Coordinates of C-alpha atoms and ligand atoms in Angstrom, one line a residue:
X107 CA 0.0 0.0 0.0
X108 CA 1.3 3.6 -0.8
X109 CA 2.4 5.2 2.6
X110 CA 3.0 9.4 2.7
X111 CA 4.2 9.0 5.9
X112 CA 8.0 10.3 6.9
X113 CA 9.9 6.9 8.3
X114 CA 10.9 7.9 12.7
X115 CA 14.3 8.0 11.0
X116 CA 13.5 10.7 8.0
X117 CA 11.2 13.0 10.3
X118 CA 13.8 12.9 13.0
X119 CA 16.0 14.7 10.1
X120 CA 13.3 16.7 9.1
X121 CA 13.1 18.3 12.4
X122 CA 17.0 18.2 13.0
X123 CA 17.5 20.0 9.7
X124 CA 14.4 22.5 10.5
X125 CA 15.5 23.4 14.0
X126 CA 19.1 24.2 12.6
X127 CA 17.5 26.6 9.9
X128 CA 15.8 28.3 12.7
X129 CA 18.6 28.3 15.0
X130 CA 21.3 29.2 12.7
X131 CA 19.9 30.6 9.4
X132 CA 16.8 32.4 9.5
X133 CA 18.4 35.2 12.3
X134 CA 21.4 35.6 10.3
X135 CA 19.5 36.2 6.7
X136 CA 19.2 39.6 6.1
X137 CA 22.9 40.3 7.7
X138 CA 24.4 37.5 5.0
X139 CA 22.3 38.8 2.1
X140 CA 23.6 42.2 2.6
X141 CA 27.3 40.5 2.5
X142 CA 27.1 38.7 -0.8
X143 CA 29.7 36.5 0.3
X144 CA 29.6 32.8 0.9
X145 CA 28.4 32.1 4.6
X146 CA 31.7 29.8 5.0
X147 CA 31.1 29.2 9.1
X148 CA 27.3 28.8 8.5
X149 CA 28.1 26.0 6.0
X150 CA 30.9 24.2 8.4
X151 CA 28.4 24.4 10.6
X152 CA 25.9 22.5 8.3
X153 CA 28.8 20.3 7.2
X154 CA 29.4 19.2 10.9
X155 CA 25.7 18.6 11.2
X156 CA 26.0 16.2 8.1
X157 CA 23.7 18.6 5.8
X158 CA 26.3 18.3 2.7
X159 CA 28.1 16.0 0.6
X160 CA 24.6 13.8 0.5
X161 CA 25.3 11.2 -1.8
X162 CA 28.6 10.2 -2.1
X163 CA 28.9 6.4 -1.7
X164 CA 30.1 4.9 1.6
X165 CA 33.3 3.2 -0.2
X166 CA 34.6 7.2 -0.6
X167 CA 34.0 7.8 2.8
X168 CA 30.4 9.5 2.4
X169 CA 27.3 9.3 4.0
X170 CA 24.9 7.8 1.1
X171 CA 22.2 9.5 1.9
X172 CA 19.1 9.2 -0.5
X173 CA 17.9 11.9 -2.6
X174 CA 14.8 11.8 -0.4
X175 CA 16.4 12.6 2.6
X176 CA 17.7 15.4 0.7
X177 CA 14.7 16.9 -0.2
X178 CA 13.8 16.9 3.6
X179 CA 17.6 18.9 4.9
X180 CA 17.3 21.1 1.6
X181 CA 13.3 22.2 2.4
X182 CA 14.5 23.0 5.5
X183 CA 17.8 25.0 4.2
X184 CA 15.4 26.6 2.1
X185 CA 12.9 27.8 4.4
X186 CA 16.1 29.3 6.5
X187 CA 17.1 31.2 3.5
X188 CA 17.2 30.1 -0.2
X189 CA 20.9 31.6 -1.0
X190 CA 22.8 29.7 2.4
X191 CA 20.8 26.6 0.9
X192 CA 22.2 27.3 -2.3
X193 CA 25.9 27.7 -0.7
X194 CA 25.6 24.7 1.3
X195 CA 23.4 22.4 -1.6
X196 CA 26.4 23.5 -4.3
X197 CA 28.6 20.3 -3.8
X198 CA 25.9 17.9 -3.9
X199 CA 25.5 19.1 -7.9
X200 CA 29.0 20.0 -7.8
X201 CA 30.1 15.8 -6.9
X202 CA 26.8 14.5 -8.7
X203 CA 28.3 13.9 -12.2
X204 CA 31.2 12.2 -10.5
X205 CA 28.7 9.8 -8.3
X206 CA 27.4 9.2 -11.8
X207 CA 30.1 8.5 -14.0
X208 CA 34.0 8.3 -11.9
X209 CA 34.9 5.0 -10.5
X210 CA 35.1 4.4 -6.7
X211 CA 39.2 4.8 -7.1
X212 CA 38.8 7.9 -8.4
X213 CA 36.4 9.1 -5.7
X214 CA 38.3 8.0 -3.1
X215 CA 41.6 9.9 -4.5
X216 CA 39.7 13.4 -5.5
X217 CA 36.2 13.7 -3.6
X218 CA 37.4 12.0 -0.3
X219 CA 39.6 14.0 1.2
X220 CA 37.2 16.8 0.3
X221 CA 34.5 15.5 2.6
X222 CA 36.3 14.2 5.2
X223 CA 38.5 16.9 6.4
X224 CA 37.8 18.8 9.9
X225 CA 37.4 21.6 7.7
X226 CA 34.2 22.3 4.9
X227 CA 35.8 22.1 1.6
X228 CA 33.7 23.1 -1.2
X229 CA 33.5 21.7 -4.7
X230 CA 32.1 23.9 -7.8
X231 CA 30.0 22.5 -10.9
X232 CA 31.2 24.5 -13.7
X233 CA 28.6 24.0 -17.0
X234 CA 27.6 27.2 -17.5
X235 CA 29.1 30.1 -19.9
X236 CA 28.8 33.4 -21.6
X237 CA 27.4 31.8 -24.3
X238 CA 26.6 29.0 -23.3
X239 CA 24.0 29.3 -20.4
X240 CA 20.4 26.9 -21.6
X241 CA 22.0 25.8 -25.0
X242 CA 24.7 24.0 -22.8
X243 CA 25.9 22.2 -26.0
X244 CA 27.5 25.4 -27.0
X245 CA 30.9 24.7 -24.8
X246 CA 33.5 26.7 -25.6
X247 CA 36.3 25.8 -22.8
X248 CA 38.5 23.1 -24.7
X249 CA 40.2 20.0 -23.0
X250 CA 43.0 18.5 -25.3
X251 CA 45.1 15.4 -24.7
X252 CA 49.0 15.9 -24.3
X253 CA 50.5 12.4 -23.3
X254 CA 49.1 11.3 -20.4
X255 CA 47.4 14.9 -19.1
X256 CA 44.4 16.8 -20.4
X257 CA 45.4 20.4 -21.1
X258 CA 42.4 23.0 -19.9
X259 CA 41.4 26.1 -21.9
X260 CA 38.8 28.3 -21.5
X261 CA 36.2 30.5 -19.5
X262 CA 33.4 29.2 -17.0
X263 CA 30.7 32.0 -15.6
X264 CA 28.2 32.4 -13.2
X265 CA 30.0 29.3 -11.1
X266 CA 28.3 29.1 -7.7
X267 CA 30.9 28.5 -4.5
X268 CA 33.8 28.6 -7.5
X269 CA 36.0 31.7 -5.1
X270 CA 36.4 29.2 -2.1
X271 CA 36.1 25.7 -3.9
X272 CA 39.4 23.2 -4.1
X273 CA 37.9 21.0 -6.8
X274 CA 36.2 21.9 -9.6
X275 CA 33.7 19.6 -11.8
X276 CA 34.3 21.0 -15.6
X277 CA 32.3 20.5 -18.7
X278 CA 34.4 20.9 -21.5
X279 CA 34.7 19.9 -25.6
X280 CA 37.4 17.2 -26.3
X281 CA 36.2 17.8 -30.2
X282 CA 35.3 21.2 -30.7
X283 CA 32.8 22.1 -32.7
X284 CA 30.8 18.6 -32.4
X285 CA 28.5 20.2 -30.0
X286 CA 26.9 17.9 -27.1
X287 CA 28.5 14.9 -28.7
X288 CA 32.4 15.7 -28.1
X289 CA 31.6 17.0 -24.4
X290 CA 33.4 15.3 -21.3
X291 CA 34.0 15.9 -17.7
X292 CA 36.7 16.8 -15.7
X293 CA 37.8 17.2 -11.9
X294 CA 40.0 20.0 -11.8
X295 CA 41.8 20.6 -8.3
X296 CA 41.8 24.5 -7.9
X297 CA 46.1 23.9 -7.3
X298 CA 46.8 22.8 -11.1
X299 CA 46.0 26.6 -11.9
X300 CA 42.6 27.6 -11.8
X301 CA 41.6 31.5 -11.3
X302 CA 38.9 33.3 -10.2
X303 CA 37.8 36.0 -12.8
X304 CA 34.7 38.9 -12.2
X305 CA 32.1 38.1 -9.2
X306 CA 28.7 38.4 -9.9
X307 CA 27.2 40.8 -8.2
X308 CA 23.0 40.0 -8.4
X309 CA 19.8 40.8 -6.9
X310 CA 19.1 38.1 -4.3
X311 CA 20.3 35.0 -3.1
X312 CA 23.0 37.0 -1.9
X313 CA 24.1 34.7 0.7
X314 CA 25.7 32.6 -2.0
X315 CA 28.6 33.6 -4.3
X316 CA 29.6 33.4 -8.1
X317 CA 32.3 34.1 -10.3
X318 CA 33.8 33.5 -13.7
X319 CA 36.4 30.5 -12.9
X320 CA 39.1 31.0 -15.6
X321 CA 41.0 27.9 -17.2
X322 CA 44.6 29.3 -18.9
X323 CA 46.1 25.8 -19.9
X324 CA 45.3 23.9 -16.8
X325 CA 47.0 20.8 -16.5
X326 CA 45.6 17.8 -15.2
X327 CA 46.4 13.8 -14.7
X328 CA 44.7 11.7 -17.1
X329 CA 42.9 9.8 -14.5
X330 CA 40.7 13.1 -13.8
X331 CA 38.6 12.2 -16.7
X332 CA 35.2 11.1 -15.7
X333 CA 33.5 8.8 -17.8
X334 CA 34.0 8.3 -21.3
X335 CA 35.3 10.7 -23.7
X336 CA 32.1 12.3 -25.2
X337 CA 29.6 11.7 -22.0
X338 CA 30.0 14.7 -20.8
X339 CA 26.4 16.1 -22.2
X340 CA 24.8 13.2 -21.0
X341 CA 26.3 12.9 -17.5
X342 CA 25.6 16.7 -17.2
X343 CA 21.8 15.9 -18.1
X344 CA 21.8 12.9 -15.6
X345 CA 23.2 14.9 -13.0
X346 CA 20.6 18.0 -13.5
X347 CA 18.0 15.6 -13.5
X348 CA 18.6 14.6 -10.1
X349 CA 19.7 17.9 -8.6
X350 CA 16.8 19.5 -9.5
X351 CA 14.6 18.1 -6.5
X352 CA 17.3 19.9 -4.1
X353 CA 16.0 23.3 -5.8
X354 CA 12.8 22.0 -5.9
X355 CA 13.2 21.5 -2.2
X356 CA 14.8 24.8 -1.6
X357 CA 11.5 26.3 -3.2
X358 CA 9.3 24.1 -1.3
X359 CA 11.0 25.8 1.9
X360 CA 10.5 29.1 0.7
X361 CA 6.7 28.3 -0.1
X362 CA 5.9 27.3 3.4
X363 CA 8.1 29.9 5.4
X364 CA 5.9 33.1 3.3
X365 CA 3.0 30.9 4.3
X366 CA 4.1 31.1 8.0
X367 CA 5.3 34.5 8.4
X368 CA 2.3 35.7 6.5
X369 CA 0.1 33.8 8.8
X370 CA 1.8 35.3 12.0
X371 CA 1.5 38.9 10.6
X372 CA -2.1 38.2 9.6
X373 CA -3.1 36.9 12.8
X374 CA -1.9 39.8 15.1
X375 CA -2.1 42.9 12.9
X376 CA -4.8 45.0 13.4
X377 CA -6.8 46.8 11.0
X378 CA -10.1 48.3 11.4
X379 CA -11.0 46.6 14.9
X380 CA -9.5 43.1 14.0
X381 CA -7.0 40.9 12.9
X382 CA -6.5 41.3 9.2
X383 CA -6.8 36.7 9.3
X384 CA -10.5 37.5 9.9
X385 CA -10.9 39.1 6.6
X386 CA -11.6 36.8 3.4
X387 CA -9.2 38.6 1.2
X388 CA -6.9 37.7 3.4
X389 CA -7.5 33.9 4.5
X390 CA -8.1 32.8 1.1
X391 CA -4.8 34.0 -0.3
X392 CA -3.3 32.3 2.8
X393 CA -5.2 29.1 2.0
X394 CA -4.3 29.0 -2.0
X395 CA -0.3 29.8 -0.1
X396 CA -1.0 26.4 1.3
X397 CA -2.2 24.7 -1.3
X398 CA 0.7 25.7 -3.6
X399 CA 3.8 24.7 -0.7
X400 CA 1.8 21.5 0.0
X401 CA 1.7 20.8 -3.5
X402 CA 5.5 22.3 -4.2
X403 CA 6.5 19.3 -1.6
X404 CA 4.1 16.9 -3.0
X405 CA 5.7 16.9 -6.2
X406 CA 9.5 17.0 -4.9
X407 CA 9.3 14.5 -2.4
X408 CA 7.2 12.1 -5.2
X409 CA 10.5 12.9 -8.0
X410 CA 12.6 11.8 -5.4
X411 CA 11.3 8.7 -4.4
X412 CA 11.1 7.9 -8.5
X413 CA 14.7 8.7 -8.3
X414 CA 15.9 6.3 -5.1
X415 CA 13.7 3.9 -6.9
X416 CA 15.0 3.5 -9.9
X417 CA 12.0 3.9 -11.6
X418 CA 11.4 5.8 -15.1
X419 CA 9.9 9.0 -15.2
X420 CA 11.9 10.8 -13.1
X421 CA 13.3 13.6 -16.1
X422 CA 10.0 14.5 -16.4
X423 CA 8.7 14.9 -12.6
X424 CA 12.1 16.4 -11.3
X425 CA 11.1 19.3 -13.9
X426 CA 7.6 19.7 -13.0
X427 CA 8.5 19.7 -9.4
X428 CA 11.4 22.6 -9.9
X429 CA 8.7 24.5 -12.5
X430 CA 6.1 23.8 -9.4
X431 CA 7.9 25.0 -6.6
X432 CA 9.9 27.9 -7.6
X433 CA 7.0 29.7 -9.4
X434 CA 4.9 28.9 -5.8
X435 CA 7.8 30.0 -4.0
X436 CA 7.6 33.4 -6.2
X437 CA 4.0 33.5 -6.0
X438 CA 4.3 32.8 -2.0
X439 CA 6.8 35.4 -1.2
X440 CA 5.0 38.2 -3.6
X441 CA 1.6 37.3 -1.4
X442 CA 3.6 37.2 1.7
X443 CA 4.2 41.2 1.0
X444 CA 1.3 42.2 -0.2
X445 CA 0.0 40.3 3.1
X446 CA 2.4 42.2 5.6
X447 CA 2.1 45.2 3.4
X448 CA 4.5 47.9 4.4
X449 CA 6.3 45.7 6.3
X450 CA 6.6 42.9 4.1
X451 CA 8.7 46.0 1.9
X452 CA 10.8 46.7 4.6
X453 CA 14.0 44.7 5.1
X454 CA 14.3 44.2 8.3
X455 CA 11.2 42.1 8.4
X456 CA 12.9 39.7 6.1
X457 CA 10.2 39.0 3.3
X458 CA 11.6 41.0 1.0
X459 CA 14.8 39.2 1.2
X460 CA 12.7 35.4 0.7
X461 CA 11.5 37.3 -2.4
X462 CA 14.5 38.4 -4.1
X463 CA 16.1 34.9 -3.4
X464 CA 13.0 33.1 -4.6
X465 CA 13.4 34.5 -8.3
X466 CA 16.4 32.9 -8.6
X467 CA 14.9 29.2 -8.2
X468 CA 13.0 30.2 -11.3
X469 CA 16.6 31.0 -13.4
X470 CA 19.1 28.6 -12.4
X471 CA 19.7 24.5 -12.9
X472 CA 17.7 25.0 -15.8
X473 CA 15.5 27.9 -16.1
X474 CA 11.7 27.2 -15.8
X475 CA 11.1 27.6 -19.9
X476 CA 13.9 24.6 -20.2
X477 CA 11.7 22.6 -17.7
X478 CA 8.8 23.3 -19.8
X479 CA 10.8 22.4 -23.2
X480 CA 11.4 18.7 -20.7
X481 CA 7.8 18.6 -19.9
X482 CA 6.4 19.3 -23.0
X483 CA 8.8 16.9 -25.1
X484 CA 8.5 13.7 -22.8
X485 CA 4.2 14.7 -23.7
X486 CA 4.9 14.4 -27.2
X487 CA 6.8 11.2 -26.7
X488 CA 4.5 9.6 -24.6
X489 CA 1.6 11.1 -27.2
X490 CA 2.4 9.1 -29.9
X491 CA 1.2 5.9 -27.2
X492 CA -1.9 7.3 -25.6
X493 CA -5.0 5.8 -25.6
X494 CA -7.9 8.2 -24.7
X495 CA -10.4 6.0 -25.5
X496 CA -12.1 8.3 -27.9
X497 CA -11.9 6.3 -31.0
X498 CA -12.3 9.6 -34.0
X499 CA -8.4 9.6 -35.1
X500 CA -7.4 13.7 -35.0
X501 CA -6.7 15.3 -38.5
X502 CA -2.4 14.8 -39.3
X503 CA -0.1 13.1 -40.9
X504 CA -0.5 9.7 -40.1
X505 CA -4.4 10.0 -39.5
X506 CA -5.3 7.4 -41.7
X507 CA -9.1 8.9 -42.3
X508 CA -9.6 12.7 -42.0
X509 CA -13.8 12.3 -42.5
X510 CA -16.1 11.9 -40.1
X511 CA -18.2 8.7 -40.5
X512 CA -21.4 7.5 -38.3
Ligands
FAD674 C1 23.0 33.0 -9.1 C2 23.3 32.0 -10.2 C3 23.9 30.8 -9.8 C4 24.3 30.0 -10.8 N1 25.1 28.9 -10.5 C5 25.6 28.1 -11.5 C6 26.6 27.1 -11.2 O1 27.0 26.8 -10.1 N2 27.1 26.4 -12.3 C7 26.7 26.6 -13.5 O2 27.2 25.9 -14.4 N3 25.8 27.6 -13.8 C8 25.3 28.3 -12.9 N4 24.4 29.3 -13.1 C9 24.0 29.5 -14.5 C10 22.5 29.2 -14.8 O3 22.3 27.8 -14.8 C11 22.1 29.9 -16.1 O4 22.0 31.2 -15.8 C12 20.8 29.3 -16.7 O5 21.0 28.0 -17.1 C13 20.3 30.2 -17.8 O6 21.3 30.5 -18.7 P1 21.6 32.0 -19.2 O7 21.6 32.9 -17.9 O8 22.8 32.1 -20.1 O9 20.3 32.4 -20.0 P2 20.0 32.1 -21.5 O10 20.2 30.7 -21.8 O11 20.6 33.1 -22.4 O12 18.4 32.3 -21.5 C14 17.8 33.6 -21.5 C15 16.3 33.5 -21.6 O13 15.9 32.8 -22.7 C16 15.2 31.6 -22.4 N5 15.4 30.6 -23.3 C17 16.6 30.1 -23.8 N6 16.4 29.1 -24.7 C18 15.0 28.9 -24.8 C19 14.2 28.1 -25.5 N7 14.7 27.1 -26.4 N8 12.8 28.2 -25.4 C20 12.3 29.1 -24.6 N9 13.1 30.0 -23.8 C21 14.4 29.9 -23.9 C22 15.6 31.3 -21.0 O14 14.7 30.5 -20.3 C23 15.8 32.6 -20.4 O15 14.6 33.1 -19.9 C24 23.9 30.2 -12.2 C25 23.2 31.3 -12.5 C26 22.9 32.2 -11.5 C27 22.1 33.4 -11.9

């Protein structure tokens, strides 16, 4: 029989997670947005608490933890602030293609000693560039063979965690000019070379940090290729598939903490004799807030089980749950203001921070028109199959008989 219920040993992390984004997140997130740095104490804190590097198989000294049980730490993170989620989330994608395609050797030699230092070390994913943000198959940065090393050339942007990460996880052409089909991936320690070029400097989430991370003939061991030689699109695809339940879950977070502190406000602000709650205007947009964080969580938890499963659809549901949350978690946040009015547009009441941070859910690990472009061509694949049960074939190609007959 289905069961929704959390398992004593997933709530128990539910509530651990939530009481440390209470306790050390939510009274710090205005102060660590206005830094636009990365919240490096806040994150060893997380790391000691076992909040990050989630799946990374016992064997290289990691704690295996399903992508479930990351949808629960990450809703929490999320509903502490969405831009410390993002710092803290950044080396689950970050070490996700190299769960996916490295071999246990080469975890244990590059990732280990990563997550199992007294200190946080932080590892970057580095996909994205100038021109080459959703059309990923545009890669620019090269990776050539010279004996046994791969030589590194090129410029990464927009590279969450990149100014204090050690390893960096690089998609790059080993045939230029073949597009998605002569891309591989890379672990590049940040010693062999790698700089840090502009930061970003960007509207919300600004308790995370990003910056170009420049490659100027980087050279790296041989056995710092991951996969095959031309995987590289599809292990970046793999990986994105997955990750995007942790931003789903961020969003999910967000969702329910505008429910909440739009609920408090409601409850004891007073406006013509009574609490603005008692008003309809009011408690209806609270109740469609609910609907849409139950539903945000509904959605993410369900990819993630598909995921831990093994079972096939999980392309398709991680993107509607990422399209799902992160427009409800814009939607919640832009309610939660217009709920706490005045205040809601102050900063020191922290709603306006939720909302700057929540747009960015919509933009990154695939923007929310990509996710649509997954939705809608997994619907025309599975079109060709579906049986309605209306029998009156639709005029088009392949419709053998375009009258209607009684
Ligand atoms: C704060 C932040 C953190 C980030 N962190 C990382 C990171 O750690 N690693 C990394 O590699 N990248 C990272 N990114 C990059 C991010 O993934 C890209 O910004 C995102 O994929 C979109 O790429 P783009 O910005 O180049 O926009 P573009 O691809 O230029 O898109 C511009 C607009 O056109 C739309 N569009 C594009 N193609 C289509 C289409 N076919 N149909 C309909 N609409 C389309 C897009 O949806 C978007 O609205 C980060 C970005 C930000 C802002």
């Amino acid at each position: 029989m289905a069961d929704f219920r959390l398992s004593d040993s997933e709530q128990a992390l539910y509530e651990r997670a939530m009481e440390f984004a209470r306790k050390e997140i939510v009274p710090r997130a205005i102060e660590l947005d206005i830094a636009n740095e990365v919240p490096v104490d806040i994150c060893q804190k997380a790391y000691e608490a076992g909040f990050m590097n989630l799946h990374i198989p016992k064997e290289a000294g990691g704690p295996h933890n399903t992508l479930f049980e990351e949808t629960l730490i990450y809703e929490a993170m999320g509903y502490g602030d969405p831009g410390v989620a993002t710092s803290i989330n950044v080396n689950n994608l970050a070490f996700a293609p190299l769960v996916i395609g490295a071999t246990i050797e080469q975890l244990q030699k590059y990732v280990q000693p990563m997550i199992t230092s007294e200190k946080a070390r932080f590892g970057a994913f580095c996909l994205t560039e100038r021109e080459a943000g959703s059309d990923a198959s545009a890669t620019k940065t090269t990776a050539v063979r010279d004996g046994d090393e791969w030589v590194i050339n090129g410029t990464k942007c927009w590279i969450t965690n990149a100014p204090v990460a050690d390893l960096f996880t690089v998609f790059a052409q080993t045939e230029p000019g073949s597009g998605y089909k002569g891309m591989a991936v890379f672990m590049v320690p940040k010693d062999a070379g790698v700089k840090i070029g502009h930061i970003e400097n960007k509207l919300g989430q600004r308790a995370s940090q990003q910056s170009e991370v420049i490659f100027e003939n980087v050279r790296i061991p041989e056995d710092c290729l991951v996969g095959e030689v031309g995987r590289g699109f599809h292990i970046a695809m793999m990986t994105l598939d997955m990750t995007r339940t942790g931003i789903a879950s961020i969003a999910t977070g967000v969702c329910q903490r505008a429910l909440d502190e739009a609920s408090r406000f409601a409850n004891t602000r007073i406006a013509f004799g009574k609490p603005i709650i008692r008003n309809q205007g009011i408690s209806f947009t609270l109740a469609d807030m609910a609907a849409k964080a139950h539903s945000a969580r509904l959605a993410t938890r369900h990819a993630a089980w598909l995921a831990d499963n093994k079972l096939p659809g999980l392309g398709m549901d991680s993107a509607i749950a990422k399209l799902l949350a992160s427009d409800y978690a814009m939607q919640n946040t832009t309610d939660a203001i217009q709920i706490m009015g005045g205040y809601g547009y102050a900063i020191e009441y922290g709603m306006e921070t939720l909302f700057r941070g929540a747009k960015l859910l919509q933009i990154y690990e695939g923007t929310n028109q990509i996710q649509r472009i997954v939705i809608a061509n997994e619907l025309s694949k599975r079109a060709k199959t579906l049986d309605t049960g209306f029998r009156l074939n639709y005029p088009g190609v392949d419709a053998p008989d375009h009258s209607f007959k009684q």
